[in-house]
């Protein structure tokens, strides 16, 4: 099983739609989680951290489900500018060691 | 505007050339990272430096040689690369490395797109 798994997509959704991505992780000891956005041929940029209680930033909502070992990203009222690849990042920390694992990314295409 | 700058943005080199990639972070961070991003693959962590000491080397071939002269600068020296090394090389930094309980994201540079002829 891969350490971090994402559906690569593409997800093609119309403007205004709500879309959700999941990301599963294999190590139950993972401690911190992030969603990054990467535009074509650009660097990844932090979109939001994922907190245990769930968190929201405008149209974006991130949630963590430790029992089932996945995180999710919900985008409401999709805009054309949301078209990008969304990368899930999982951090495992302990004993002075940190392992950062990226998912392959889920490609979102918002269509007019 | 990114707090992490990488140069050059693009690099084409032959397999026998020697070149270096440069990364500079202006964020006052203590940890810096090199990643490789190939098409249809997740980002692969190559090297990690914390307070100028290498703390992780993920089985990267010796033709890649990192150097961290200070906490703001990171280099990746390239020598005798192979065609499969063509990829986007991303530098990142974070405030600290391996702080238990922390929630420290990494900030990325624009990357260097490397093509090996």
XYZ file of C-alpha atoms in Angstrom:
229
model
C 0.000 0.000 0.000
C 1.342 3.454 -0.862
C 2.132 5.721 2.054
C -0.070 8.480 0.691
C -2.659 7.832 -1.957
C -4.654 10.228 -4.047
C -6.870 9.784 -7.069
C -4.892 11.552 -9.809
C -8.092 12.527 -11.632
C -8.665 14.643 -13.597
C -11.814 15.858 -11.963
C -13.719 17.951 -14.473
C -16.383 20.044 -12.782
C -18.519 22.975 -13.933
C -18.108 26.413 -12.422
C -20.072 26.761 -9.229
C -19.970 23.079 -8.409
C -18.812 21.586 -5.137
C -15.992 19.085 -5.395
C -14.231 16.984 -2.792
C -10.951 15.096 -2.815
C -9.747 12.479 -0.405
C -6.244 11.442 0.480
C -5.503 8.279 2.418
C -2.361 7.613 4.424
C -0.995 4.326 5.640
C 0.881 5.236 8.812
C -1.464 5.795 11.725
C 1.287 7.655 13.599
C 1.257 10.494 11.061
C 0.871 13.749 12.884
C 0.392 16.702 10.612
C -1.294 17.153 7.306
C -1.440 19.784 4.600
C -3.035 20.517 1.289
C -0.890 22.202 -1.329
C -1.923 23.567 -4.674
C 0.314 23.284 -7.700
C -0.405 25.095 -10.928
C 0.956 23.729 -14.172
C 4.737 24.110 -14.311
C 4.814 26.023 -11.049
C 5.924 25.219 -7.516
C 3.576 23.785 -4.876
C 2.028 26.428 -2.663
C 0.517 25.817 0.724
C -3.256 25.944 0.524
C -4.091 25.040 4.102
C -3.071 22.958 7.058
C -5.480 20.282 8.202
C -6.421 20.355 11.860
C -7.972 17.552 13.871
C -11.200 19.462 14.364
C -11.441 20.385 10.706
C -10.897 23.868 9.384
C -12.312 26.189 6.833
C -10.810 28.979 4.772
C -13.359 30.710 2.596
C -14.650 28.222 0.045
C -12.189 25.542 1.176
C -12.802 23.065 3.975
C -10.263 20.528 5.160
C -11.035 17.591 7.402
C -9.094 14.817 9.052
C -10.461 11.392 9.828
C -7.889 9.588 11.958
C -9.973 6.468 12.399
C -10.140 5.859 8.670
C -6.777 7.517 7.995
C -7.744 10.031 5.402
C -7.923 13.752 4.909
C -10.305 15.563 2.640
C -10.531 18.861 0.834
C -13.884 20.325 -0.112
C -14.123 23.215 -2.544
C -17.441 25.017 -2.755
C -18.593 27.252 -5.589
C -15.679 26.247 -7.837
C -14.011 28.995 -9.824
C -12.065 28.667 -13.058
C -9.021 29.792 -11.094
C -9.300 26.730 -8.859
C -8.055 24.597 -11.758
C -4.815 23.095 -10.502
C -3.364 19.957 -8.991
C -4.023 19.512 -5.279
C -1.290 17.734 -3.355
C -1.821 16.007 -0.065
C 1.135 16.074 2.353
C 1.559 13.878 5.396
C 4.180 14.447 8.098
C 5.423 11.753 10.410
C 7.429 13.059 13.345
C 9.277 11.444 16.186
C 12.659 10.983 17.794
C 14.229 13.856 15.887
C 13.089 12.319 12.629
C 10.638 13.808 10.229
C 9.261 12.115 7.179
C 7.362 14.253 4.726
C 5.400 12.367 2.116
C 3.565 13.892 -0.797
C 0.701 12.337 -2.664
C 0.782 12.253 -6.429
C -1.813 15.018 -6.544
C -5.369 15.268 -7.803
C -5.904 17.325 -10.911
C -8.935 19.587 -10.928
C -10.252 21.229 -14.059
C -13.091 23.687 -13.589
C -14.923 24.239 -16.832
C -17.104 27.206 -17.815
C 6.274 36.605 -4.425
C 8.070 33.643 -2.976
C 10.386 33.802 0.027
C 12.405 30.993 -1.545
C 14.278 31.746 -4.744
C 15.943 29.246 -7.015
C 18.351 29.739 -9.866
C 18.525 28.976 -12.668
C 14.890 28.500 -13.650
C 15.841 26.285 -16.562
C 18.972 24.282 -17.198
C 19.962 22.112 -20.119
C 23.141 20.140 -19.714
C 25.005 17.248 -21.217
C 25.696 14.100 -19.274
C 29.337 14.984 -18.745
C 28.760 18.550 -17.537
C 29.037 19.841 -13.996
C 26.517 22.396 -12.857
C 24.995 23.628 -9.625
C 21.500 24.594 -8.602
C 21.126 27.369 -6.075
C 18.431 28.021 -3.513
C 18.108 30.958 -1.157
C 15.439 31.467 1.455
C 14.561 34.838 2.934
C 12.198 33.549 5.613
C 14.583 32.996 8.502
C 13.892 29.259 8.414
C 16.209 26.660 9.862
C 15.435 23.705 7.628
C 15.877 23.385 3.879
C 14.990 20.608 1.462
C 15.664 19.417 -2.061
C 12.897 17.594 -3.927
C 12.708 16.012 -7.353
C 9.441 16.125 -9.247
C 9.112 13.885 -12.294
C 6.062 13.634 -14.500
C 3.258 11.507 -13.045
C 5.167 10.854 -9.823
C 4.831 12.372 -6.368
C 7.488 14.711 -5.130
C 10.520 12.765 -4.005
C 12.455 14.097 -1.055
C 16.174 14.050 -1.800
C 17.973 15.851 1.015
C 17.152 17.661 4.226
C 19.325 20.145 6.059
C 18.585 21.401 9.542
C 20.755 24.202 10.912
C 23.208 23.548 8.090
C 23.613 19.874 8.947
C 22.398 17.169 6.594
C 19.821 15.125 8.431
C 18.385 13.052 5.654
C 19.630 11.558 2.431
C 17.014 9.438 0.750
C 19.266 7.053 -1.149
C 20.094 9.659 -3.732
C 22.836 8.754 -6.236
C 26.207 10.333 -5.603
C 25.995 12.287 -8.841
C 23.827 14.659 -6.775
C 25.816 16.429 -4.074
C 24.162 18.943 -1.748
C 25.865 21.760 0.077
C 24.485 24.040 2.767
C 26.998 26.776 3.639
C 24.536 28.581 5.915
C 20.913 28.362 6.892
C 19.809 30.658 4.068
C 21.538 28.948 1.168
C 21.370 25.493 -0.300
C 23.107 24.142 -3.370
C 22.720 20.990 -5.391
C 25.851 20.115 -7.332
C 25.269 17.987 -10.399
C 27.835 15.806 -12.118
C 27.578 13.116 -14.775
C 23.802 13.058 -14.766
C 21.646 10.605 -16.673
C 18.669 11.315 -18.958
C 16.305 9.996 -16.269
C 17.472 12.816 -14.015
C 15.562 15.280 -16.168
C 12.915 16.693 -13.859
C 11.822 19.720 -11.892
C 14.029 20.232 -8.840
C 12.340 22.078 -6.042
C 13.874 23.650 -2.998
C 11.791 24.221 0.127
C 12.271 25.566 3.617
C 10.440 25.331 6.900
C 10.866 27.004 10.249
C 12.192 23.907 11.951
C 12.769 20.270 11.198
C 11.306 17.442 13.256
C 9.699 19.448 16.012
C 7.248 17.065 17.600
C 3.795 18.486 17.783
C 4.577 21.199 15.302
C 2.530 21.875 12.267
C 5.134 23.392 10.032
C 4.479 23.627 6.350
C 7.173 23.931 3.772
C 7.536 26.876 1.457
C 8.736 26.107 -2.031
C 10.826 27.915 -4.577
C 9.816 28.098 -8.234
C 12.037 25.177 -9.086
C 14.699 24.515 -11.673
C 13.579 22.593 -14.702
C 16.495 20.395 -15.638
C 16.914 18.666 -18.970
C 19.735 16.216 -19.567
C 20.723 15.703 -23.176
